[in-house]
Coordinates of C-alpha atoms in Angstrom, one line a residue:
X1 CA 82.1 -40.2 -19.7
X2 CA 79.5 -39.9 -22.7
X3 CA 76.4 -37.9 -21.8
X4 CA 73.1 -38.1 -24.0
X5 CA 71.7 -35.8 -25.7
X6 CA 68.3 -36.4 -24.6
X7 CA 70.1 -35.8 -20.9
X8 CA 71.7 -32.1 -21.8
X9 CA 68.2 -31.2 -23.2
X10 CA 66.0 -32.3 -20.6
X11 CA 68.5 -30.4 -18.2
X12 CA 68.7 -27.3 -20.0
X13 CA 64.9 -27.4 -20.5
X14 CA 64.7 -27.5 -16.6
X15 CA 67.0 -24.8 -15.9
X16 CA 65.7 -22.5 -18.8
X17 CA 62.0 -23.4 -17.3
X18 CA 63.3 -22.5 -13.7
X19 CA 64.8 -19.3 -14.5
X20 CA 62.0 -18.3 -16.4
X21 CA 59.8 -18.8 -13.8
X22 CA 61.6 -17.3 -11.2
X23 CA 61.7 -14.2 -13.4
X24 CA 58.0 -14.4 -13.5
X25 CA 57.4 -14.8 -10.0
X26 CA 60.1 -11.3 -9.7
X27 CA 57.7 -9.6 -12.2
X28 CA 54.7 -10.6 -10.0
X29 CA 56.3 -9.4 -7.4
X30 CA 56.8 -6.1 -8.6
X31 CA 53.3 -5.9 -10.0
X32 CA 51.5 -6.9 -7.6
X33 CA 53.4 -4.9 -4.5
X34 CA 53.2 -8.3 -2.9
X35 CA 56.3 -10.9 -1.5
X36 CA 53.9 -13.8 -2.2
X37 CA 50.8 -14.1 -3.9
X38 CA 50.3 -17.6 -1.2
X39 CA 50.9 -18.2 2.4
X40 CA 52.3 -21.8 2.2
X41 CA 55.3 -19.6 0.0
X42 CA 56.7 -17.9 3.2
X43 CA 54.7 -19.8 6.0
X44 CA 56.1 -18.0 8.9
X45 CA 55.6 -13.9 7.4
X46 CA 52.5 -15.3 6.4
X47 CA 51.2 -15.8 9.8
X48 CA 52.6 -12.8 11.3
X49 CA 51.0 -10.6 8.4
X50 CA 47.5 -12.2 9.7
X51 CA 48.1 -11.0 12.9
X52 CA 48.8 -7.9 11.8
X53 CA 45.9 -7.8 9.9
X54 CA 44.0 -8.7 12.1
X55 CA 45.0 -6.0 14.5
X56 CA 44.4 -3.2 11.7
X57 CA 41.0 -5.0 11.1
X58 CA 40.3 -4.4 14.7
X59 CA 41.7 -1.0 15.1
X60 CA 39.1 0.2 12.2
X61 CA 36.4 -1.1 14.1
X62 CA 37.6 0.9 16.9
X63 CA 37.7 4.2 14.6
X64 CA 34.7 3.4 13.5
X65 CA 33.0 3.4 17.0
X66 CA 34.6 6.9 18.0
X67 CA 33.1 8.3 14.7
X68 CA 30.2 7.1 16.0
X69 CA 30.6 8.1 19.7
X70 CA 31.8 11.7 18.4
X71 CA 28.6 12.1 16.6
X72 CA 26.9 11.0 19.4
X73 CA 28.3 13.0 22.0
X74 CA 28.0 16.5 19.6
X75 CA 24.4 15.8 19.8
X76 CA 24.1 15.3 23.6
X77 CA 25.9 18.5 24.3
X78 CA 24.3 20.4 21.8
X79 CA 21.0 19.0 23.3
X80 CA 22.0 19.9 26.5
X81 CA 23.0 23.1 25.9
X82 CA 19.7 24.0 24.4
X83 CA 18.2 22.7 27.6
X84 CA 20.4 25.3 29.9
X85 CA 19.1 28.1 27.7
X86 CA 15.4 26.7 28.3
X87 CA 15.9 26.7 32.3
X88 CA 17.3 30.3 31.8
X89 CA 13.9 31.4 29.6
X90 CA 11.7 29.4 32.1
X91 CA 13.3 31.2 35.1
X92 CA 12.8 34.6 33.4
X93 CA 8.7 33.7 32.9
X94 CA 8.7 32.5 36.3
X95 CA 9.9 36.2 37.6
X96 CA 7.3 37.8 35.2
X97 CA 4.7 35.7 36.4
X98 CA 5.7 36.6 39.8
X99 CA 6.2 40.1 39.2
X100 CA 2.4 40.3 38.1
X101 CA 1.2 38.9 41.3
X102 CA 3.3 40.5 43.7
X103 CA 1.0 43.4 44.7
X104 CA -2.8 44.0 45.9
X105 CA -3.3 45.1 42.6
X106 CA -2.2 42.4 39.9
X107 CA -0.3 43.5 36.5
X108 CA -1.3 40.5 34.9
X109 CA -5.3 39.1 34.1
X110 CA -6.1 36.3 34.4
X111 CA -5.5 35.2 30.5
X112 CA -2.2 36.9 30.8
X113 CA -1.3 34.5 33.5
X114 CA -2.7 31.7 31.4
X115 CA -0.6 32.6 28.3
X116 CA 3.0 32.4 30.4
X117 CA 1.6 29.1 31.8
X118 CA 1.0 27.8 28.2
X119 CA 4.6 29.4 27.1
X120 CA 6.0 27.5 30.1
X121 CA 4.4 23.9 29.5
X122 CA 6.1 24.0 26.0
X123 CA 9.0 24.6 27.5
X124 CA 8.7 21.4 29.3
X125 CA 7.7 19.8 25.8
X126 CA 10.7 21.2 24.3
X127 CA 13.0 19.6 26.8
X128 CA 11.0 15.8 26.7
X129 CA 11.7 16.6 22.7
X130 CA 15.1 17.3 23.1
X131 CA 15.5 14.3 25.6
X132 CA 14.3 11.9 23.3
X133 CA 16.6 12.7 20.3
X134 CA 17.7 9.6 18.2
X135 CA 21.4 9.4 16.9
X136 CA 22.5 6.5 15.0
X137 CA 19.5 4.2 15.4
X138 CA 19.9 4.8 19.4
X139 CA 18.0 7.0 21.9
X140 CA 21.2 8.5 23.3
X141 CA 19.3 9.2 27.2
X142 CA 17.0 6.4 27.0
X143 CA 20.0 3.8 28.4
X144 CA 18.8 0.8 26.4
X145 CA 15.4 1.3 25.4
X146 CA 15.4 1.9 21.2
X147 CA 11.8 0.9 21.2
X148 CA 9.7 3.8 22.8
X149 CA 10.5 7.0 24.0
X150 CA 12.2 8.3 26.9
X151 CA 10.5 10.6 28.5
X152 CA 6.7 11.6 27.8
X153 CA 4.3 13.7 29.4
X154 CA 1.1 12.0 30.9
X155 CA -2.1 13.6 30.8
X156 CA -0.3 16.9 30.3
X157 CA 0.7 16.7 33.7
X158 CA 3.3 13.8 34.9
X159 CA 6.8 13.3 33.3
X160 CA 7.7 9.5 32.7
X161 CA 10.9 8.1 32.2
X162 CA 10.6 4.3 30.1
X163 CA 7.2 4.3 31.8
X164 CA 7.9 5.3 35.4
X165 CA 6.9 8.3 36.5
X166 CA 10.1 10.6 37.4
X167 CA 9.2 11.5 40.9
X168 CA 8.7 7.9 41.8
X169 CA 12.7 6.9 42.5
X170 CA 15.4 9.1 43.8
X171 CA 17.9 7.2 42.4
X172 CA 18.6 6.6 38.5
X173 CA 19.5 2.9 38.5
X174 CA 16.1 2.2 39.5
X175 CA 14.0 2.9 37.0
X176 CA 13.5 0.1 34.2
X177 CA 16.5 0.1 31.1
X178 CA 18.0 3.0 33.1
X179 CA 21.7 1.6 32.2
X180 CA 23.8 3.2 29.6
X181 CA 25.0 0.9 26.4
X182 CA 28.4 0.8 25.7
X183 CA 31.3 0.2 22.9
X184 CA 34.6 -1.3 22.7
X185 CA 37.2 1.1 21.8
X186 CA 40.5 -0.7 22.4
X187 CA 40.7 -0.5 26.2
X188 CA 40.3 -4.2 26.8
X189 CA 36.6 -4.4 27.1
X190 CA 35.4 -7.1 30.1
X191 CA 32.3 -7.8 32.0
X192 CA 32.3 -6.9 36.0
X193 CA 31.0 -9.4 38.3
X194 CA 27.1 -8.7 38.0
X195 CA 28.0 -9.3 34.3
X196 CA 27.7 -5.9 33.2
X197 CA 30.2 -4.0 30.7
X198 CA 33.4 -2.4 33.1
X199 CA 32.5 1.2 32.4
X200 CA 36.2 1.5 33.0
X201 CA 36.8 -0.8 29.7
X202 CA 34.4 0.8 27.1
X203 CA 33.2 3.7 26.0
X204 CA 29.5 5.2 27.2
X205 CA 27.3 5.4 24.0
X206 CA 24.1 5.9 26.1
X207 CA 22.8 7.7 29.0
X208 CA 20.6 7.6 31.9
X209 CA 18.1 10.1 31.3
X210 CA 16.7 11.0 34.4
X211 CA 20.6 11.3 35.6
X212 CA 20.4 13.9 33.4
X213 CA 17.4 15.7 34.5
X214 CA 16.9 14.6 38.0
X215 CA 14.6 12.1 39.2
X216 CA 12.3 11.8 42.8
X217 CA 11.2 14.9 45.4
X218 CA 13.3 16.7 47.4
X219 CA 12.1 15.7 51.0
X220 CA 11.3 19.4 52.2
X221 CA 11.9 22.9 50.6
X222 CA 13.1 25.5 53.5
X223 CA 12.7 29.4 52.7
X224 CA 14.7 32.2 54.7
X225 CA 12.6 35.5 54.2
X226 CA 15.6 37.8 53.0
X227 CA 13.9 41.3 53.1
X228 CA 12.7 40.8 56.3
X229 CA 16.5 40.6 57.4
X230 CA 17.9 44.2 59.3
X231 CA 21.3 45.6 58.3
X232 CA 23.8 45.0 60.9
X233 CA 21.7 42.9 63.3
X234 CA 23.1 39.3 63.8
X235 CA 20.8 36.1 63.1
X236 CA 21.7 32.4 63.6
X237 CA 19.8 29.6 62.8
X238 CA 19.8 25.8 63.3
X239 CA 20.5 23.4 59.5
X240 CA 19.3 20.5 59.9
X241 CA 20.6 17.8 57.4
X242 CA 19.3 14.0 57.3
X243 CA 16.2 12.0 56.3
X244 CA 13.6 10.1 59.2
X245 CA 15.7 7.1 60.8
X246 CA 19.1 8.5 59.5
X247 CA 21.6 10.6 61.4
X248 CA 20.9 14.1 61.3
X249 CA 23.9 16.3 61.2
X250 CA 23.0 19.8 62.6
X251 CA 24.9 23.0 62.0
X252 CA 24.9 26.5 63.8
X253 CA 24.5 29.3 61.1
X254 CA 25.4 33.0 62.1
X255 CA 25.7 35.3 60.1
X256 CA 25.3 39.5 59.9
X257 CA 22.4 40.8 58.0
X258 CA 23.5 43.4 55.2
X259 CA 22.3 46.0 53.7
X260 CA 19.5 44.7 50.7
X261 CA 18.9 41.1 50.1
X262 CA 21.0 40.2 47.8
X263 CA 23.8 41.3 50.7
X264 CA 21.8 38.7 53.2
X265 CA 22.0 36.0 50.7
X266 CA 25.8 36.6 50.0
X267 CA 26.4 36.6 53.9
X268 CA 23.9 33.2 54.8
X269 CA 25.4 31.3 51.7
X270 CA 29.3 32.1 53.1
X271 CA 28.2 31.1 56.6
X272 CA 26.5 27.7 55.4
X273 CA 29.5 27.1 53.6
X274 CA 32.4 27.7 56.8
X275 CA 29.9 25.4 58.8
X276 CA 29.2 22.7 56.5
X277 CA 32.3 22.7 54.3
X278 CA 31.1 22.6 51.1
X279 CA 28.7 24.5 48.4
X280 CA 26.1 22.2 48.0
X281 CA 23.7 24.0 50.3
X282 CA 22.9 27.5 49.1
X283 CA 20.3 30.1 49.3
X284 CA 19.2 31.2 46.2
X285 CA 17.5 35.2 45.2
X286 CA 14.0 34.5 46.6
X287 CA 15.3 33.1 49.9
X288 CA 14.9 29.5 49.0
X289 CA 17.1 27.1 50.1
X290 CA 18.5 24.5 47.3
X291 CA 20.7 21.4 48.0
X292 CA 22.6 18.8 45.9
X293 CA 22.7 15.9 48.2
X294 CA 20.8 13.5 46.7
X295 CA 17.8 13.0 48.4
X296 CA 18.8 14.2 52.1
X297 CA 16.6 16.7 53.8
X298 CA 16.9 19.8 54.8
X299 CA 15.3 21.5 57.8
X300 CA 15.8 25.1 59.2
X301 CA 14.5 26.3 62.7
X302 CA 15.6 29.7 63.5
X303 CA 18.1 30.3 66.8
X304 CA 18.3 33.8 66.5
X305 CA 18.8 36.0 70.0
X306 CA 17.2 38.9 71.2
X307 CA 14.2 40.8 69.5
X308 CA 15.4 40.2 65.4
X309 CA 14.4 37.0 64.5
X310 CA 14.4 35.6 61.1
X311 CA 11.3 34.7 59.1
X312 CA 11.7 30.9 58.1
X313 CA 9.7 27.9 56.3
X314 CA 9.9 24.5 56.5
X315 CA 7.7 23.3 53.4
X316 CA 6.4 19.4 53.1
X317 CA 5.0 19.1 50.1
X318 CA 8.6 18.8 48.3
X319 CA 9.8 20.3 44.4
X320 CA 10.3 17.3 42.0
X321 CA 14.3 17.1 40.9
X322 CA 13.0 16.7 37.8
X323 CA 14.0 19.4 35.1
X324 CA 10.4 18.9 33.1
X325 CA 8.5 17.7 36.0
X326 CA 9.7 21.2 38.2
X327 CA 9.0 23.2 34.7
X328 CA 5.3 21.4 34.5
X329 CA 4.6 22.4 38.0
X330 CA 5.8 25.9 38.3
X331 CA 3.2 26.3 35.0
X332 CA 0.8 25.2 37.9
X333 CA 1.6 27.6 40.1
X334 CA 1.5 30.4 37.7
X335 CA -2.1 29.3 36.8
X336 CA -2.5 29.4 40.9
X337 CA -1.5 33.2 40.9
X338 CA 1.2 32.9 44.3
X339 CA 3.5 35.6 43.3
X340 CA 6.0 34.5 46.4
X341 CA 5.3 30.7 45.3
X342 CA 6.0 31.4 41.6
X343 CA 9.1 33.1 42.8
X344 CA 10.6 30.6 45.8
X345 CA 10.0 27.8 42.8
X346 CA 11.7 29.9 40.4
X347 CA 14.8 29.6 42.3
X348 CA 14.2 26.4 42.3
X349 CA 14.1 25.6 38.8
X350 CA 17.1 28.1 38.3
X351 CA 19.0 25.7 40.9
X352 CA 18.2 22.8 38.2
X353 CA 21.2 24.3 36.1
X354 CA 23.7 22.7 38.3
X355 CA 22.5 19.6 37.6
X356 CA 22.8 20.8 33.7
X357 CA 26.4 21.5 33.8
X358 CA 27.6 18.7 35.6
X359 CA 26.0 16.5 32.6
X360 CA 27.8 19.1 30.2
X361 CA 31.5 18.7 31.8
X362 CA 30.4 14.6 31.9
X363 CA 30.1 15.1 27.8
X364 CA 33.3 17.8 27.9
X365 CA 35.4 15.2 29.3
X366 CA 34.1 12.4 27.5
X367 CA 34.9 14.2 24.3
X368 CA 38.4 14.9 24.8
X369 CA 39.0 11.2 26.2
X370 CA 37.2 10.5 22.7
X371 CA 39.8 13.0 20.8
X372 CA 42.7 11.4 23.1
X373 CA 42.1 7.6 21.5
X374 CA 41.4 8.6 18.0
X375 CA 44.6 9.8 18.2
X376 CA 46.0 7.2 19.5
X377 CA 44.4 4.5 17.2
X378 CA 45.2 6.7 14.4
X379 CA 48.9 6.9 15.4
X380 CA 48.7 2.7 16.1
X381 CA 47.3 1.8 12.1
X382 CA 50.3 4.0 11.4
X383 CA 52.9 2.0 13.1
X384 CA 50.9 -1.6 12.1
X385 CA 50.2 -0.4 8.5
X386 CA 54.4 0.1 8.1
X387 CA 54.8 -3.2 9.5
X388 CA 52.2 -5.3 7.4
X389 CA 54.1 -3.0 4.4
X390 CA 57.7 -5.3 5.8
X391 CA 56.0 -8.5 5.9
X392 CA 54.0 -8.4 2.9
X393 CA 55.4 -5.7 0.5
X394 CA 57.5 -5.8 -1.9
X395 CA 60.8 -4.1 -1.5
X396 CA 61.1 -2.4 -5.1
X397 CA 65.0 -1.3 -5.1
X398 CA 66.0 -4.8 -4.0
X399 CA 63.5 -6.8 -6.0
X400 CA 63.9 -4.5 -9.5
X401 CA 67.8 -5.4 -9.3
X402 CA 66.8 -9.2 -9.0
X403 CA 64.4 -9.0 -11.6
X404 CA 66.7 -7.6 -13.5
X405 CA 69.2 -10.0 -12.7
X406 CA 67.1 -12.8 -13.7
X407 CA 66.3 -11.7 -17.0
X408 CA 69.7 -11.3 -17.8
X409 CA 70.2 -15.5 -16.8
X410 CA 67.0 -16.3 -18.3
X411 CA 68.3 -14.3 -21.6
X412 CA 71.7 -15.9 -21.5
X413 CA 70.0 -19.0 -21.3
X414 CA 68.1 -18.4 -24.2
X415 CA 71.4 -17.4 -26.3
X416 CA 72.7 -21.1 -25.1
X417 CA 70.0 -23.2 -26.9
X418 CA 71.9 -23.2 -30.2
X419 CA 75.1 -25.0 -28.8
X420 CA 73.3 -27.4 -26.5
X421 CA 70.2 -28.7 -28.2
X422 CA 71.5 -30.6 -30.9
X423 CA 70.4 -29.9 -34.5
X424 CA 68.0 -31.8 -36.6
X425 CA 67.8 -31.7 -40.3
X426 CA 65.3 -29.6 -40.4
X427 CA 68.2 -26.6 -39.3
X428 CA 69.6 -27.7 -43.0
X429 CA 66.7 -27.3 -45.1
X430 CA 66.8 -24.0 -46.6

């Protein structure tokens, strides 16, 4: 069988054009770090690198978010903290102010008394300052107002929260862009049935302010007189708990005077606690008594046998739960001159605290949970950055030993040309 010439070139053309480009394609390869530079060259890897990219994509949106909410958080607690310290200092004038009124004869003037006042209102400044703090383009406890501050004192004298005053709602959720803004961190983020982010699915990026600092009056403010109390005698008296048209839940208190006040307190707050079962009713140093059950009253009536009776107040015009509302007023009352007023609402504002560091272990908590999923989206890119490197990377070892391979076919072929093309005269011409 007689084969052209024209046939053995065009052949060996084809083959020496093939394995050159398939040891370009190797070099590229290598180069480039890449199996294919196109995904219609490995169709199916192709598509499962895009998912994988796509996760990755998705995962640094997610880091970026906890950067964010990090930052954010830092500042809320270092806020808040600040605030503790300024309840402390407030509670501290309050006892000065009371100290200097406490006698016929008073310590402080008149101006004196006017001073603490003024060093107390900018306390309450401080506070609206702190509470209106901007972190990345967000007030962080104005829920989802961005456009106008928080909280903002009116007229010197009423606290506003997004335009309502404080003392106007008990509860949080009612006053207007009161709920917190939120991002997706990985955990599934979906929408309850009122249409509102599952706080169970996101991450909290803003926060209620006034469920920070307390909102609405406490309904009454009761005062046991402590020093009035005799060592060894036995008092009881009658707690009333419950607002007007609910059911009130009342609770026999005995207890055994001791031997100062501070004794009395000790012995009333341990007997309120065995009868009601829990700490959230407590008598604090000037005999008032403070509760954390959001909103319910508190009466006291005293039961007390025999001669020794206690000394007890039933107060109606109620403390604000406000932290710069209570701080406002108690500069009030330290312009008034009450020494025992100053000092029953200095309690009171001490008793704000609580309220302080249950928004600081909120943020505590929060934080780690925010430590606990960068770690685990960190660990995640980890494991989906070493599979996009086996879909789409090249595999050096194996694909240096085919390149290598291939330019040792592609030179062979090379070495070929002079015994299959055939020669022309110009191979003769000298």
């Amino acid at each position: 069988m007689r084969v052209a010439n024209a046939t053995i070139t065009r052949n060996y053309v084809k083959n020496l054009e093939k394995n050159y480009s398939l040891k370009y394609k190797s070099e590229q390869k290598i180069s480039s770090y890449r199996q294919f530079a196109q995904a219609s060259e490995m169709p199916a890897q192709a598509a499962a690198a895009m998912r994988v990219r796509k996760a990755i994509a998705n995962l640094n949106n997610y880091q970026e978010n906890l950067k964010t909410a990090d930052n954010i958080y830092a500042n809320a607690e270092s806020s808040i903290m600040a605030i503790s310290e300024i309840i402390q200092t407030t509670y501290e004038k309050c006892i000065e102010a009371a100290n200097g009124t406490s006698s016929d004869v008073h310590t402080h003037a008149p101006d004196q008394m006017e001073m603490i006042a003024m060093g107390v209102e900018s306390y309450a400044d401080e506070i609206a300052r702190l509470m209106n703090l901007t972190v990345a383009d967000r007030r962080i406890f104005g829920g989802i107002n961005n456009d106008e501050k928080a909280f903002e004192i009116v007229n010197g004298r009423t606290v506003t929260y997004n335009g309502v005053a404080v003392d106007q709602y008990s509860d949080p959720e009612m006053f207007p862009q009161s709920v917190s803004s939120y991002c997706d961190i990985g955990l599934g983020m979906t929408l309850d049935a009122n249409g509102r982010i599952d706080e169970q699915s996101a991450l909290k990026l803003t926060f209620n302010g006034v469920e920070c600092t307390g909102c609405g009056k406490q309904p009454t403010t009761s005062y046991i007189d402590l020093d009035q109390i005799e060592d060894g005698v036995e008092y009881s008296f009658e707690l009333a708990i419950g607002n007007n048209g609910d059911t009130i839940q009342k609770y026999n208190i005995t207890f055994t005077g001791g031997a100062d006040s501070n004794a009395n307190r000790d012995a009333i707050n341990a007997a309120i606690r065995d009868a009601v079962g829990s700490d959230k009713i407590s008598v604090y140093e000037h005999g008032t008594i403070v509760n954390n059950l959001n909103g319910k009253q508190v009466k006291i009536k005293d039961t007390s046998e025999g001669t020794a009776k206690l000394e007890v107040e039933n107060q109606g015009s109620a403390y604000s739960n406000n932290i710069i509302q209570s701080i406002l007023d108690a500069a009030e009352m330290i312009r008034n001159g009450n020494g025992k007023e100053i000092a029953r609402y200095a309690d009171h504002i001490y008793s704000l605290q609580t309220k302080v560091s249950m928004t600081l272990a909120e943020i505590g908590n929060t934080t780690k949970f925010i430590e606990f999923n960068q770690e685990r989206i960190t660990n995640n890119l980890e494991t989906l950055t070493g599979r996009q490197n086996d879909l789409e990377s090249t595999d050096f070892p194996s694909e240096t030993t085919t390149w290598k391979m291939l330019g040792s076919i592609y030179s062979a072929t090379l070495q070929m040309s002079g015994s299959v093309i055939p020669q022309s005269i110009f191979d003769f011409i000298s």
